[in-house]
Amino acid sequence: MERVKWFPGHMAKARRVVTEYLKYVDVVLEVLDARAPYASRNPEIDGLLGSRPRLVILNKADLADPRLTEAWAKLLRSQGWSAGPVNSQNGEGVRAIVQAAHALAGPDLKRALATGGEGRRPWRRLSLMVVGIPNVGKSSLINRLGDRGRGSRNLAAVPERDDGGPKYGRPGRTYQQKLVRTGALPGVTRGHQWIQVGKYLRLLDLPGILWPRLEDPHVQETLAFVGAIREETYDAERLAGRLLAVMAEVRPGVLTDRYGLAAAPVAREETLTRLAEVKRCLLDNGRPDLYRAAVMVLTDFREGRLGRISLEDPAEYGRFFAPRAD
Ligand SMILES: Nc1nc2c(ncn2[C@@H]2O[C@H](COP(=O)(O)OP(=O)(O)O)[C@@H](O)[C@H]2O)c(=O)[nH]1
Ligand SMILES: [Mg+2]
């Protein structure tokens, strides 16, 4: 994964893109990582999106602790947000997004149809935009939403200009492959265009890439754990050591269950060494290969092999989420 490096110029451009296209959409989908909603959130999001209807997506819910994800959703809802867990890999929760978005956009859409206002046209139906920091699953979600319309006559991909806004799809063409690239290159989007999904939904093919709370060490570490920040920018052994320490705290049994490490507490610095020995990650000279052990732990965590583990409890991090303003 390519880490998106944020410079003031990039931030200004990201802000501009989101605010410029905001007026063309009815509802914004703000994608967060369910394992770390605070770390994976753009710090300026409330100011950027203003009062535009928004759904907060707790994505990668399959990797997160369901109890904490539910607690996050509850907290957000109590603050006036629509929020829920989603798995953009298998599509769980995606149908609920569409229903919730329709419900949220209801009054706005009716007004638009009545007045013809804001350049909206009846055929547009519901227009959505997806925003979030790199690697939270924006492209995967767009693909999943797109799946809903696959096979429909109305599915379209050919761009065309209309009222000066972004291009929109013309019916008549169906997608053969994934709609949007996922994984490899966050930050890279093709030309802006609408993806028409069925009759009633269209998506802006312009994942709004926003930056995380870069100055916060907890955020940096947490995003490195989940793999949203390239690990070369960190020391893998240090990072894995930290992850093991966090695991020992939030899910003590995991090191025993997965790696057969003795239940007796092990000094932090020694855990990775022990792990390398137990898993036979050894160098030619027989000494423990700490780098290999580190990569194993990080990969196991990221792929959910250590279990469904969340890194932020709303009891601690929920206070950073402001209630809906209007
Ligand atoms: N397990 C799991 N993986 C996901 C989910 N959504 C996305 N991913 C994976 O996360 C990585 C980044 O996803 P991508 O859609 O490219 O993120 P983007 O940078 O926000 O567009 C990819 O490897 C996806 O397969 C999810 O809900 N669950
Ligand atoms: Mg993407």
Short mmCIF file of C-alpha atoms and ligand atoms in Angstrom, two decimals:
data_model
loop_
_atom_site.label_atom_id
_atom_site.label_comp_id
_atom_site.label_asym_id
_atom_site.label_seq_id
_atom_site.Cartn_x
_atom_site.Cartn_y
_atom_site.Cartn_z
CA MET A 1 0.00 0.00 0.00
CA GLU A 2 1.22 3.44 -0.88
CA ARG A 3 1.07 5.81 2.02
CA VAL A 4 -0.55 9.08 1.11
CA LYS A 5 1.72 11.81 2.37
CA TRP A 6 -0.21 14.86 3.36
CA PHE A 7 1.23 18.25 2.67
CA PRO A 8 -0.63 21.52 3.10
CA GLY A 9 -1.27 21.54 -0.65
CA HIS A 10 -2.83 18.08 -0.59
CA MET A 11 -5.01 18.98 2.35
CA ALA A 12 -6.21 22.11 0.60
CA LYS A 13 -7.01 20.09 -2.52
CA ALA A 14 -8.84 17.40 -0.54
CA ARG A 15 -10.88 20.06 1.22
CA ARG A 16 -11.66 21.72 -2.09
CA VAL A 17 -12.72 18.49 -3.78
CA VAL A 18 -15.04 17.50 -0.95
CA THR A 19 -16.65 20.91 -0.65
CA GLU A 20 -16.93 21.34 -4.41
CA TYR A 21 -18.75 18.04 -4.91
CA LEU A 22 -20.77 18.20 -1.73
CA LYS A 23 -23.46 20.22 -3.42
CA TYR A 24 -24.14 17.43 -5.92
CA VAL A 25 -24.90 14.78 -3.35
CA ASP A 26 -27.85 14.16 -1.04
CA VAL A 27 -26.05 12.09 1.55
CA VAL A 28 -22.39 11.63 2.43
CA LEU A 29 -21.09 8.27 3.63
CA GLU A 30 -18.31 8.89 6.12
CA VAL A 31 -16.30 5.68 6.31
CA LEU A 32 -14.43 4.89 9.53
CA ASP A 33 -12.54 1.80 10.64
CA ALA A 34 -14.75 0.13 13.24
CA ARG A 35 -11.65 -0.96 15.16
CA ALA A 36 -10.56 2.64 15.62
CA PRO A 37 -13.23 5.20 14.77
CA TYR A 38 -11.34 8.08 16.34
CA ALA A 39 -7.96 7.34 14.75
CA SER A 40 -9.49 6.74 11.34
CA ARG A 41 -11.45 9.96 11.30
CA ASN A 42 -10.58 13.17 9.54
CA PRO A 43 -10.29 15.87 12.19
CA GLU A 44 -12.04 18.53 10.11
CA ILE A 45 -14.92 16.44 8.90
CA ASP A 46 -17.73 18.22 10.73
CA GLY A 47 -16.64 21.57 9.35
CA LEU A 48 -16.19 20.17 5.85
CA LEU A 49 -19.55 18.46 5.58
CA GLY A 50 -21.59 21.04 7.43
CA SER A 51 -25.24 20.10 7.68
CA ARG A 52 -25.28 17.77 4.66
CA PRO A 53 -27.00 14.53 5.70
CA ARG A 54 -24.39 11.96 6.66
CA LEU A 55 -24.17 8.30 7.48
CA VAL A 56 -21.30 7.18 9.66
CA ILE A 57 -20.10 3.80 8.43
CA LEU A 58 -18.24 1.61 10.92
CA ASN A 59 -16.50 -0.43 8.25
CA LYS A 60 -14.42 -3.60 8.62
CA ALA A 61 -16.86 -4.55 11.37
CA ASP A 62 -15.92 -8.18 10.69
CA LEU A 63 -12.49 -7.44 12.20
CA ALA A 64 -13.74 -5.44 15.16
CA ASP A 65 -15.09 -6.49 18.54
CA PRO A 66 -18.86 -6.61 17.94
CA ARG A 67 -19.60 -5.44 21.48
CA LEU A 68 -17.52 -2.29 21.04
CA THR A 69 -18.81 -1.65 17.53
CA GLU A 70 -22.33 -1.74 18.91
CA ALA A 71 -21.29 0.63 21.68
CA TRP A 72 -19.84 3.02 19.09
CA ALA A 73 -22.99 2.89 16.99
CA LYS A 74 -25.08 3.53 20.07
CA LEU A 75 -22.99 6.49 21.13
CA LEU A 76 -23.08 8.04 17.67
CA ARG A 77 -26.82 7.55 17.41
CA SER A 78 -27.32 9.15 20.80
CA GLN A 79 -25.55 12.17 19.33
CA GLY A 80 -27.94 12.39 16.44
CA TRP A 81 -25.91 10.56 13.79
CA SER A 82 -27.04 7.66 11.67
CA ALA A 83 -24.40 5.01 12.19
CA GLY A 84 -23.95 1.30 11.79
CA PRO A 85 -21.54 -1.56 11.24
CA VAL A 86 -20.64 -2.62 7.71
CA ASN A 87 -18.50 -5.29 6.13
CA SER A 88 -17.58 -3.98 2.71
CA GLN A 89 -15.84 -7.21 1.89
CA ASN A 90 -18.95 -9.39 1.95
CA GLY A 91 -21.58 -6.66 1.74
CA GLU A 92 -23.09 -7.10 5.18
CA GLY A 93 -24.80 -3.89 6.26
CA VAL A 94 -24.75 -2.37 2.78
CA ARG A 95 -28.45 -2.77 2.20
CA ALA A 96 -29.08 -0.96 5.47
CA ILE A 97 -26.91 1.92 4.21
CA VAL A 98 -29.05 2.39 1.17
CA GLN A 99 -32.24 2.33 3.21
CA ALA A 100 -30.86 4.74 5.79
CA ALA A 101 -29.57 7.07 3.08
CA HIS A 102 -32.97 7.17 1.41
CA ALA A 103 -34.57 7.92 4.75
CA LEU A 104 -32.06 10.68 5.48
CA ALA A 105 -32.36 12.25 2.07
CA GLY A 106 -36.15 12.00 2.02
CA PRO A 107 -37.16 15.56 2.77
CA ASP A 108 -34.33 17.02 0.69
CA LEU A 109 -35.13 14.92 -2.33
CA LYS A 110 -38.81 15.82 -2.18
CA ARG A 111 -37.93 19.49 -2.04
CA ALA A 112 -35.59 19.14 -4.98
CA LEU A 113 -38.21 17.40 -7.06
CA ALA A 114 -40.80 20.03 -6.20
CA THR A 115 -38.63 23.03 -7.01
CA GLY A 116 -36.23 21.55 -9.51
CA GLY A 117 -33.73 23.30 -7.29
CA GLU A 118 -29.98 22.96 -7.14
CA GLY A 119 -29.80 21.51 -10.61
CA ARG A 120 -31.35 18.28 -9.39
CA ARG A 121 -33.45 16.23 -11.71
CA PRO A 122 -36.00 13.62 -10.77
CA TRP A 123 -34.06 10.83 -12.45
CA ARG A 124 -31.13 11.50 -10.28
CA ARG A 125 -32.80 10.02 -7.29
CA LEU A 126 -30.37 9.50 -4.48
CA SER A 127 -26.81 10.73 -4.97
CA LEU A 128 -24.09 9.62 -2.59
CA MET A 129 -20.48 10.50 -1.96
CA VAL A 130 -18.05 8.39 0.03
CA VAL A 131 -15.37 10.07 2.16
CA GLY A 132 -12.69 8.86 4.54
CA ILE A 133 -8.99 8.57 5.19
CA PRO A 134 -6.92 6.18 3.03
CA ASN A 135 -7.49 2.46 3.45
CA VAL A 136 -10.71 2.48 5.48
CA GLY A 137 -12.51 0.71 2.62
CA LYS A 138 -14.05 3.47 0.52
CA SER A 139 -13.44 1.73 -2.79
CA SER A 140 -14.64 -1.61 -1.42
CA LEU A 141 -17.83 0.02 -0.22
CA ILE A 142 -18.42 1.68 -3.57
CA ASN A 143 -17.98 -1.68 -5.26
CA ARG A 144 -20.41 -3.29 -2.85
CA LEU A 145 -22.98 -0.59 -3.36
CA GLY A 146 -22.43 -1.05 -7.08
CA ASP A 147 -23.07 -4.78 -6.77
CA ARG A 148 -26.60 -3.99 -5.76
CA GLY A 149 -27.35 -2.75 -9.23
CA ARG A 150 -25.35 -5.28 -11.18
CA GLY A 151 -27.41 -6.93 -13.85
CA SER A 152 -29.82 -4.04 -13.87
CA ARG A 153 -30.60 -2.41 -17.19
CA ASN A 154 -29.93 0.93 -15.62
CA LEU A 155 -26.40 0.24 -14.61
CA ALA A 156 -24.20 2.61 -16.49
CA ALA A 157 -20.63 3.71 -16.81
CA VAL A 158 -20.31 6.08 -19.72
CA PRO A 159 -19.54 9.58 -18.60
CA GLU A 160 -21.32 12.60 -19.96
CA ARG A 161 -21.47 16.22 -18.81
CA ASP A 162 -24.62 17.83 -17.51
CA ASP A 163 -25.03 20.99 -15.50
CA GLY A 164 -21.37 21.70 -14.90
CA GLY A 165 -21.30 19.13 -12.18
CA PRO A 166 -19.44 15.86 -12.35
CA LYS A 167 -20.09 13.46 -15.18
CA TYR A 168 -22.92 11.03 -14.84
CA GLY A 169 -23.56 7.59 -16.16
CA ARG A 170 -25.67 6.82 -19.20
CA PRO A 171 -27.78 3.68 -19.14
CA GLY A 172 -26.95 0.88 -21.48
CA ARG A 173 -23.63 -0.47 -20.31
CA THR A 174 -22.99 -3.01 -17.62
CA TYR A 175 -19.87 -3.49 -15.60
CA GLN A 176 -17.84 -6.59 -16.20
CA GLN A 177 -15.29 -5.98 -13.49
CA LYS A 178 -15.02 -4.20 -10.21
CA LEU A 179 -16.18 -0.65 -10.39
CA VAL A 180 -13.35 0.91 -8.50
CA ARG A 181 -9.86 -0.26 -7.72
CA THR A 182 -9.35 -1.31 -4.14
CA GLY A 183 -6.29 -1.87 -2.06
CA ALA A 184 -3.23 -1.05 -4.01
CA LEU A 185 -3.21 2.67 -4.52
CA PRO A 186 -5.23 4.79 -2.15
CA GLY A 187 -5.39 8.31 -3.36
CA VAL A 188 -5.55 7.38 -7.00
CA THR A 189 -8.90 7.96 -8.61
CA ARG A 190 -9.82 7.90 -12.23
CA GLY A 191 -11.87 10.69 -13.78
CA HIS A 192 -14.81 11.84 -11.78
CA GLN A 193 -18.01 10.22 -12.82
CA TRP A 194 -21.30 9.02 -11.54
CA ILE A 195 -21.95 5.35 -11.09
CA GLN A 196 -25.63 4.73 -11.60
CA VAL A 197 -26.82 1.82 -9.49
CA GLY A 198 -30.24 0.60 -10.41
CA LYS A 199 -32.85 3.26 -10.85
CA TYR A 200 -32.72 5.01 -7.57
CA LEU A 201 -29.15 5.40 -6.58
CA ARG A 202 -26.00 6.90 -7.92
CA LEU A 203 -22.57 7.26 -6.46
CA LEU A 204 -19.97 9.85 -7.10
CA ASP A 205 -16.93 7.90 -8.23
CA LEU A 206 -14.68 10.24 -6.36
CA PRO A 207 -13.74 8.73 -3.06
CA GLY A 208 -13.05 11.78 -0.95
CA ILE A 209 -9.62 11.03 0.40
CA LEU A 210 -9.07 12.87 3.64
CA TRP A 211 -6.17 12.94 6.06
CA PRO A 212 -6.09 11.46 9.58
CA ARG A 213 -5.23 13.29 12.79
CA LEU A 214 -1.56 13.27 11.92
CA GLU A 215 -0.14 14.97 14.98
CA ASP A 216 -1.57 12.49 17.49
CA PRO A 217 0.86 9.65 18.39
CA HIS A 218 -2.02 7.33 19.35
CA VAL A 219 -3.51 7.85 15.91
CA GLN A 220 -0.24 7.18 14.13
CA GLU A 221 0.37 4.01 16.08
CA THR A 222 -3.19 2.77 15.72
CA LEU A 223 -3.25 3.38 11.98
CA ALA A 224 0.08 1.59 11.70
CA PHE A 225 -1.36 -1.41 13.61
CA VAL A 226 -4.31 -1.70 11.24
CA GLY A 227 -2.04 -1.22 8.23
CA ALA A 228 -3.44 2.09 7.08
CA ILE A 229 0.02 3.60 7.34
CA ARG A 230 2.87 1.97 5.57
CA GLU A 231 4.96 0.00 7.99
CA GLU A 232 8.25 1.02 6.44
CA THR A 233 7.62 4.37 8.03
CA TYR A 234 7.80 2.54 11.35
CA ASP A 235 10.12 0.07 12.90
CA ALA A 236 8.25 -3.23 12.47
CA GLU A 237 9.76 -4.78 15.58
CA ARG A 238 8.90 -1.80 17.73
CA LEU A 239 5.41 -1.67 16.29
CA ALA A 240 4.82 -5.39 16.83
CA GLY A 241 6.17 -5.08 20.38
CA ARG A 242 3.67 -2.30 21.02
CA LEU A 243 0.87 -4.34 19.46
CA LEU A 244 1.69 -7.30 21.69
CA ALA A 245 1.57 -4.99 24.70
CA VAL A 246 -1.83 -3.67 23.63
CA MET A 247 -3.08 -7.22 23.01
CA ALA A 248 -1.93 -8.31 26.46
CA GLU A 249 -4.12 -5.54 27.78
CA VAL A 250 -7.29 -5.77 25.69
CA ARG A 251 -7.28 -9.48 24.87
CA PRO A 252 -4.90 -11.27 27.23
CA GLY A 253 -5.80 -14.78 26.09
CA VAL A 254 -4.85 -14.16 22.50
CA LEU A 255 -1.11 -14.65 22.85
CA THR A 256 -1.65 -17.99 24.54
CA ASP A 257 -4.38 -19.15 22.17
CA ARG A 258 -2.75 -18.21 18.92
CA TYR A 259 0.92 -18.54 19.67
CA GLY A 260 1.06 -20.90 22.63
CA LEU A 261 2.98 -18.38 24.66
CA ALA A 262 2.99 -19.24 28.34
CA ALA A 263 0.16 -17.60 30.23
CA ALA A 264 2.65 -16.22 32.73
CA PRO A 265 3.27 -12.54 32.09
CA VAL A 266 6.35 -11.90 30.04
CA ALA A 267 8.28 -8.67 30.07
CA ARG A 268 7.28 -6.62 27.03
CA GLU A 269 10.69 -6.60 25.43
CA GLU A 270 10.87 -10.35 25.72
CA THR A 271 7.52 -11.19 24.21
CA LEU A 272 8.60 -10.83 20.60
CA THR A 273 11.74 -12.83 21.25
CA ARG A 274 9.73 -15.60 22.91
CA LEU A 275 7.30 -15.52 20.04
CA ALA A 276 10.09 -15.87 17.48
CA GLU A 277 11.42 -18.88 19.37
CA VAL A 278 8.05 -20.55 19.82
CA LYS A 279 7.12 -20.05 16.16
CA ARG A 280 10.61 -21.05 15.01
CA CYS A 281 11.29 -17.71 13.35
CA LEU A 282 15.03 -18.14 13.46
CA LEU A 283 18.02 -16.64 11.71
CA ASP A 284 20.70 -18.84 10.11
CA ASN A 285 22.73 -18.58 13.28
CA GLY A 286 19.81 -19.92 15.28
CA ARG A 287 19.03 -16.63 16.98
CA PRO A 288 15.42 -15.37 16.95
CA ASP A 289 14.42 -13.49 13.81
CA LEU A 290 12.60 -10.61 15.40
CA TYR A 291 11.71 -8.94 12.12
CA ARG A 292 10.00 -12.05 10.79
CA ALA A 293 8.14 -12.54 14.07
CA ALA A 294 7.06 -8.90 13.99
CA VAL A 295 5.68 -9.15 10.48
CA MET A 296 3.85 -12.35 11.41
CA VAL A 297 2.13 -10.72 14.39
CA LEU A 298 1.20 -7.58 12.46
CA THR A 299 -0.18 -9.58 9.55
CA ASP A 300 -2.10 -11.93 11.84
CA PHE A 301 -3.70 -8.97 13.56
CA ARG A 302 -4.56 -7.15 10.33
CA GLU A 303 -6.15 -10.19 8.79
CA GLY A 304 -8.22 -10.93 11.87
CA ARG A 305 -6.38 -14.11 12.84
CA LEU A 306 -5.97 -12.86 16.39
CA GLY A 307 -9.72 -12.50 16.66
CA ARG A 308 -12.10 -9.59 16.38
CA ILE A 309 -10.28 -6.88 18.25
CA SER A 310 -11.01 -3.18 18.55
CA LEU A 311 -8.38 -0.67 19.51
CA GLU A 312 -10.63 2.11 20.75
CA ASP A 313 -13.38 1.99 23.33
CA PRO A 314 -16.05 4.69 22.99
CA ALA A 315 -15.88 5.12 26.77
CA GLU A 316 -12.45 6.63 26.18
CA TYR A 317 -12.54 8.04 22.66
CA GLY A 318 -16.23 8.82 22.21
CA ARG A 319 -15.81 12.26 23.76
CA PHE A 320 -14.00 13.40 20.63
CA PHE A 321 -17.14 12.97 18.55
CA ALA A 322 -19.35 16.04 18.55
CA PRO A 323 -23.12 15.76 18.48
CA ARG A 324 -24.86 16.64 15.25
CA ALA A 325 -25.15 20.38 15.05
CA ASP A 326 -28.60 20.92 13.57
N1 LIG B 1 -11.96 -7.46 6.42
C1 LIG B 1 -12.37 -6.40 5.75
N2 LIG B 1 -11.53 -5.82 4.87
C2 LIG B 1 -11.96 -4.74 4.18
C3 LIG B 1 -13.27 -4.21 4.36
N3 LIG B 1 -13.39 -3.13 3.53
C4 LIG B 1 -12.22 -3.02 2.89
N4 LIG B 1 -11.35 -3.97 3.26
C5 LIG B 1 -9.95 -4.16 2.80
O1 LIG B 1 -9.21 -3.02 3.20
C6 LIG B 1 -8.25 -2.66 2.22
C7 LIG B 1 -8.45 -1.23 1.77
O2 LIG B 1 -9.69 -1.13 1.12
P1 LIG B 1 -9.99 -0.02 0.01
O3 LIG B 1 -11.41 -0.19 -0.39
O4 LIG B 1 -8.97 -0.03 -1.05
O5 LIG B 1 -9.81 1.31 0.89
P2 LIG B 1 -9.79 2.86 0.41
O6 LIG B 1 -8.35 3.27 0.39
O7 LIG B 1 -10.54 3.60 1.50
O8 LIG B 1 -10.49 2.95 -0.91
C8 LIG B 1 -8.43 -3.66 1.09
O9 LIG B 1 -7.49 -4.69 1.26
C9 LIG B 1 -9.84 -4.20 1.30
O10 LIG B 1 -10.01 -5.49 0.81
C10 LIG B 1 -14.14 -4.86 5.31
O11 LIG B 1 -15.29 -4.45 5.56
N5 LIG B 1 -13.62 -5.93 5.97
MG MG B 2 -9.67 3.64 -2.68
#
